[in-house]
Amino acid sequence: MSTGIPRVGAGECHVWFADAVGAVRVPGLLELLDDRERARHDAFAREQDRALYLTAHALAREVVAEQLGTGPREVRFVLECRHCDRPEPHGKPGLAGSPLELSLSHSGSRVAVALSLAGPVGVDLEEVAAGGRAAELAPAVLSTAERAALERLPEAERAAGFTRYWARKEAVLKATGDGLMVEPARLTVSAPEEPAALLAWDDRKEPHLPVRLQDVDPGTGYRAAVAVLGAECTVVRHDAAYGGDGTLYRPRPQ
């Protein structure tokens, strides 16, 4: 049973962070998932991937249930892809019959869940990439201006800087529903040491609605960002953790 989960107000976006826990450590969490989610959970080969998926989806169900005044098992998620008409459910997650907008992310051993009443939302959480990995991925992920800005950073700061870029871009692409169907290098966001902002999007003058992009602190060794489409909104950050009995505790605003 969850306690202390705050309600999302009009014009707000709430972001929750938690460490991943597996079904062995917290058996009751698996019971919160529906049949499709359990099948997806079981299909992962690595235990860590199963723990990340389980924690993100259980946490989403619990915080959404509090908003809707229902039980976590009664929450109905829908998946919508704006790029194809494949019959199997996939794409951007949403909530059936609710104005709440939802986004999930996970990386390393952490998960993030974002809920918004201010507009479509995308959250992205990334573990800081190793230096070599950042250099390898930069040409495919960063625009020309971003690569130049990254190279101006001290070498010791480039891995974290690249990860900041990546989280910001993924957050925007999740909010718009484009996902990785759009090459991240087509977007230009502000430099890592500057406040988060979408500066340009090649071949697209306006990505649906105004993009409100903001960095959120996910903890040491990670970078995260949240994007909301539409009017200005207030971002509220929370930490959450699961006890061994399945209780969600310590959701506290920062």
Short mmCIF file of C-alpha atoms in Angstrom, two decimals:
data_model
loop_
_atom_site.label_atom_id
_atom_site.label_comp_id
_atom_site.label_asym_id
_atom_site.label_seq_id
_atom_site.Cartn_x
_atom_site.Cartn_y
_atom_site.Cartn_z
CA MET A 1 0.00 0.00 0.00
CA SER A 2 1.42 3.40 -0.93
CA THR A 3 1.32 6.39 1.40
CA GLY A 4 2.13 10.07 1.16
CA ILE A 5 1.96 10.36 -2.62
CA PRO A 6 1.09 13.99 -3.46
CA ARG A 7 -1.49 14.97 -6.04
CA VAL A 8 -0.39 16.59 -9.30
CA GLY A 9 -1.94 20.04 -9.56
CA ALA A 10 -3.01 22.02 -12.59
CA GLY A 11 0.03 23.43 -14.37
CA GLU A 12 2.36 20.96 -12.63
CA CYS A 13 4.64 18.12 -13.67
CA HIS A 14 5.80 15.71 -10.96
CA VAL A 15 8.88 13.52 -11.42
CA TRP A 16 9.62 10.53 -9.17
CA PHE A 17 12.98 8.76 -8.93
CA ALA A 18 13.61 5.36 -7.34
CA ASP A 19 16.23 2.61 -7.21
CA ALA A 20 15.26 -0.55 -9.10
CA VAL A 21 14.08 -3.54 -7.08
CA GLY A 22 13.36 -7.02 -8.40
CA ALA A 23 10.54 -9.48 -7.82
CA VAL A 24 12.73 -11.60 -5.55
CA ARG A 25 13.33 -8.68 -3.19
CA VAL A 26 9.78 -7.28 -3.39
CA PRO A 27 7.50 -10.10 -4.58
CA GLY A 28 4.25 -8.12 -4.37
CA LEU A 29 5.22 -5.65 -7.07
CA LEU A 30 4.79 -8.15 -9.89
CA GLU A 31 1.16 -8.56 -8.87
CA LEU A 32 0.51 -4.89 -9.68
CA LEU A 33 1.31 -5.38 -13.38
CA ASP A 34 -1.24 -6.48 -15.97
CA ASP A 35 -0.80 -9.53 -18.18
CA ARG A 36 0.92 -7.63 -20.99
CA GLU A 37 3.38 -6.01 -18.58
CA ARG A 38 4.17 -9.30 -16.85
CA ALA A 39 4.86 -10.94 -20.21
CA ARG A 40 7.17 -8.07 -21.16
CA HIS A 41 8.90 -8.31 -17.77
CA ASP A 42 9.44 -12.06 -18.12
CA ALA A 43 10.86 -11.67 -21.64
CA PHE A 44 13.94 -9.78 -20.43
CA ALA A 45 16.97 -12.05 -20.17
CA ARG A 46 18.87 -9.98 -17.59
CA GLU A 47 17.67 -9.73 -14.00
CA GLN A 48 18.65 -6.04 -13.88
CA ASP A 49 16.47 -5.29 -16.92
CA ARG A 50 13.55 -7.08 -15.29
CA ALA A 51 14.08 -5.08 -12.08
CA LEU A 52 14.16 -1.77 -13.96
CA TYR A 53 11.00 -2.57 -15.90
CA LEU A 54 9.16 -3.85 -12.84
CA THR A 55 10.05 -0.86 -10.67
CA ALA A 56 9.20 1.74 -13.32
CA HIS A 57 5.81 0.21 -14.13
CA ALA A 58 4.84 -0.56 -10.53
CA LEU A 59 5.82 2.96 -9.45
CA ALA A 60 3.84 4.46 -12.34
CA ARG A 61 0.78 2.44 -11.35
CA GLU A 62 1.02 3.52 -7.72
CA VAL A 63 1.45 7.25 -8.33
CA VAL A 64 -1.25 7.26 -11.05
CA ALA A 65 -3.65 5.32 -8.81
CA GLU A 66 -3.30 7.99 -6.14
CA GLN A 67 -4.23 10.68 -8.66
CA LEU A 68 -7.28 8.75 -9.90
CA GLY A 69 -8.49 7.49 -6.53
CA THR A 70 -8.30 3.86 -7.59
CA GLY A 71 -6.12 0.82 -6.98
CA PRO A 72 -2.81 0.29 -8.85
CA ARG A 73 -4.16 -2.84 -10.56
CA GLU A 74 -7.12 -0.87 -11.94
CA VAL A 75 -4.95 1.66 -13.80
CA ARG A 76 -5.28 1.19 -17.57
CA PHE A 77 -2.28 2.16 -19.67
CA VAL A 78 -2.52 2.65 -23.43
CA LEU A 79 0.31 2.76 -25.95
CA GLU A 80 0.16 4.95 -29.04
CA CYS A 81 2.64 5.14 -31.92
CA ARG A 82 2.29 8.06 -34.32
CA HIS A 83 4.61 6.47 -36.91
CA CYS A 84 3.00 3.15 -37.80
CA ASP A 85 -0.12 1.02 -37.48
CA ARG A 86 1.34 -2.24 -36.21
CA PRO A 87 -1.43 -4.14 -34.37
CA GLU A 88 0.57 -4.96 -31.23
CA PRO A 89 0.56 -2.28 -28.48
CA HIS A 90 3.68 -0.08 -28.61
CA GLY A 91 4.77 3.55 -28.55
CA LYS A 92 4.24 6.46 -26.15
CA PRO A 93 2.45 5.43 -22.94
CA GLY A 94 -0.74 7.15 -21.87
CA LEU A 95 -3.71 6.74 -19.55
CA ALA A 96 -7.17 5.68 -20.66
CA GLY A 97 -9.86 8.23 -19.78
CA SER A 98 -7.61 10.67 -17.90
CA PRO A 99 -6.10 14.09 -18.68
CA LEU A 100 -2.88 13.04 -16.96
CA GLU A 101 0.15 12.68 -19.23
CA LEU A 102 2.73 10.00 -18.40
CA SER A 103 6.36 9.19 -19.21
CA LEU A 104 8.77 6.52 -17.92
CA SER A 105 12.53 6.09 -18.10
CA HIS A 106 15.25 3.93 -16.59
CA SER A 107 19.01 3.59 -16.79
CA GLY A 108 21.73 1.93 -14.76
CA SER A 109 19.94 1.04 -11.53
CA ARG A 110 17.49 3.99 -11.37
CA VAL A 111 14.01 4.66 -12.73
CA ALA A 112 12.02 7.83 -13.36
CA VAL A 113 8.28 8.41 -13.70
CA ALA A 114 6.79 11.73 -14.78
CA LEU A 115 3.14 12.79 -14.55
CA SER A 116 1.81 16.06 -15.92
CA LEU A 117 -1.43 17.99 -16.07
CA ALA A 118 0.31 20.81 -17.95
CA GLY A 119 0.63 19.00 -21.29
CA PRO A 120 2.30 16.04 -23.02
CA VAL A 121 5.40 15.03 -21.07
CA GLY A 122 8.65 13.21 -21.68
CA VAL A 123 11.21 12.28 -19.05
CA ASP A 124 14.61 10.78 -19.69
CA LEU A 125 17.09 9.40 -17.18
CA GLU A 126 20.62 8.46 -18.23
CA GLU A 127 23.57 7.02 -16.35
CA VAL A 128 26.64 9.10 -17.17
CA ALA A 129 28.30 7.48 -20.17
CA ALA A 130 31.92 6.44 -20.03
CA GLY A 131 34.24 8.81 -21.87
CA GLY A 132 34.93 6.46 -24.77
CA ARG A 133 31.25 5.67 -25.20
CA ALA A 134 30.39 9.37 -25.30
CA ALA A 135 33.00 10.03 -28.01
CA GLU A 136 31.70 7.10 -30.04
CA LEU A 137 28.05 8.19 -29.92
CA ALA A 138 28.50 11.97 -30.23
CA PRO A 139 28.45 12.16 -34.07
CA ALA A 140 25.09 10.36 -34.24
CA VAL A 141 23.48 12.15 -31.29
CA LEU A 142 24.80 15.73 -31.34
CA SER A 143 24.34 18.53 -33.84
CA THR A 144 27.37 20.39 -35.21
CA ALA A 145 26.93 23.23 -32.70
CA GLU A 146 26.60 20.78 -29.81
CA ARG A 147 29.73 18.85 -30.77
CA ALA A 148 31.68 22.11 -30.87
CA ALA A 149 30.39 23.10 -27.43
CA LEU A 150 31.20 19.66 -26.02
CA GLU A 151 34.77 19.83 -27.33
CA ARG A 152 35.24 23.15 -25.53
CA LEU A 153 34.55 21.49 -22.18
CA PRO A 154 37.47 20.13 -20.14
CA GLU A 155 38.03 16.50 -21.08
CA ALA A 156 37.02 15.32 -17.60
CA GLU A 157 33.59 16.94 -18.03
CA ARG A 158 32.73 15.67 -21.50
CA ALA A 159 31.12 12.37 -20.53
CA ALA A 160 28.72 14.11 -18.15
CA GLY A 161 28.16 16.87 -20.71
CA PHE A 162 27.29 14.39 -23.44
CA THR A 163 24.89 12.58 -21.11
CA ARG A 164 23.20 15.89 -20.29
CA TYR A 165 22.68 16.52 -24.00
CA TRP A 166 21.31 13.02 -24.52
CA ALA A 167 18.82 13.23 -21.62
CA ARG A 168 17.49 16.59 -22.82
CA LYS A 169 16.98 15.39 -26.39
CA GLU A 170 15.32 12.13 -25.36
CA ALA A 171 12.96 14.03 -23.06
CA VAL A 172 11.85 16.27 -25.94
CA LEU A 173 11.40 13.36 -28.36
CA LYS A 174 9.38 11.42 -25.81
CA ALA A 175 7.13 14.40 -25.14
CA THR A 176 6.40 14.91 -28.85
CA GLY A 177 5.86 11.17 -29.37
CA ASP A 178 8.59 11.00 -32.03
CA GLY A 179 10.99 8.89 -30.00
CA LEU A 180 14.03 7.62 -31.83
CA MET A 181 12.15 7.69 -35.14
CA VAL A 182 13.71 11.18 -35.29
CA GLU A 183 17.51 11.38 -35.30
CA PRO A 184 18.63 13.15 -32.10
CA ALA A 185 21.22 15.11 -34.09
CA ARG A 186 18.38 17.02 -35.78
CA LEU A 187 17.67 18.73 -32.47
CA THR A 188 19.93 21.34 -30.91
CA VAL A 189 19.60 21.97 -27.18
CA SER A 190 21.49 24.37 -24.93
CA ALA A 191 25.03 23.60 -23.77
CA PRO A 192 25.38 21.35 -20.69
CA GLU A 193 26.39 24.18 -18.36
CA GLU A 194 23.45 26.38 -19.49
CA PRO A 195 19.78 26.16 -18.47
CA ALA A 196 17.95 23.51 -20.47
CA ALA A 197 16.28 24.75 -23.67
CA LEU A 198 15.41 23.48 -27.14
CA LEU A 199 17.18 25.87 -29.52
CA ALA A 200 16.49 24.37 -32.94
CA TRP A 201 14.93 21.42 -34.74
CA ASP A 202 16.09 20.84 -38.31
CA ASP A 203 13.26 20.60 -40.86
CA ARG A 204 10.61 21.42 -38.26
CA LYS A 205 9.76 25.00 -37.36
CA GLU A 206 7.57 24.15 -34.37
CA PRO A 207 7.51 20.73 -32.69
CA HIS A 208 3.76 20.59 -32.02
CA LEU A 209 3.60 23.03 -29.07
CA PRO A 210 6.13 25.17 -27.17
CA VAL A 211 8.64 22.89 -25.45
CA ARG A 212 9.32 23.54 -21.76
CA LEU A 213 12.58 21.72 -21.04
CA GLN A 214 14.10 21.43 -17.58
CA ASP A 215 16.93 19.46 -15.97
CA VAL A 216 15.99 17.40 -12.91
CA ASP A 217 18.51 16.02 -10.39
CA PRO A 218 18.28 12.19 -10.40
CA GLY A 219 21.22 11.55 -8.06
CA THR A 220 24.98 11.09 -8.33
CA GLY A 221 26.21 9.52 -11.56
CA TYR A 222 23.06 10.27 -13.54
CA ARG A 223 21.53 13.06 -15.60
CA ALA A 224 17.82 13.59 -16.24
CA ALA A 225 15.54 16.04 -17.98
CA VAL A 226 11.82 16.52 -18.39
CA ALA A 227 10.03 18.19 -21.30
CA VAL A 228 6.42 19.39 -21.25
CA LEU A 229 4.60 20.68 -24.33
CA GLY A 230 2.44 23.76 -23.91
CA ALA A 231 2.18 26.43 -21.24
CA GLU A 232 4.77 27.12 -18.57
CA CYS A 233 4.60 24.59 -15.74
CA THR A 234 6.08 23.89 -12.33
CA VAL A 235 8.26 20.77 -12.02
CA VAL A 236 8.14 19.03 -8.63
CA ARG A 237 10.74 16.36 -7.83
CA HIS A 238 10.20 13.36 -5.53
CA ASP A 239 12.25 10.45 -4.24
CA ALA A 240 10.60 7.10 -3.60
CA ALA A 241 11.77 3.72 -2.32
CA TYR A 242 10.23 0.30 -1.84
CA GLY A 243 10.35 -1.65 1.40
CA GLY A 244 10.60 -5.42 1.38
CA ASP A 245 6.88 -5.70 2.09
CA GLY A 246 6.07 -3.77 -1.08
CA THR A 247 5.26 -0.49 0.65
CA LEU A 248 6.21 2.62 -1.28
CA TYR A 249 7.69 5.14 1.12
CA ARG A 250 9.64 8.39 1.33
CA PRO A 251 8.11 10.17 -1.64
CA ARG A 252 9.23 13.66 -0.70
CA PRO A 253 9.33 16.84 -2.80
CA GLN A 254 12.68 18.55 -3.29
#
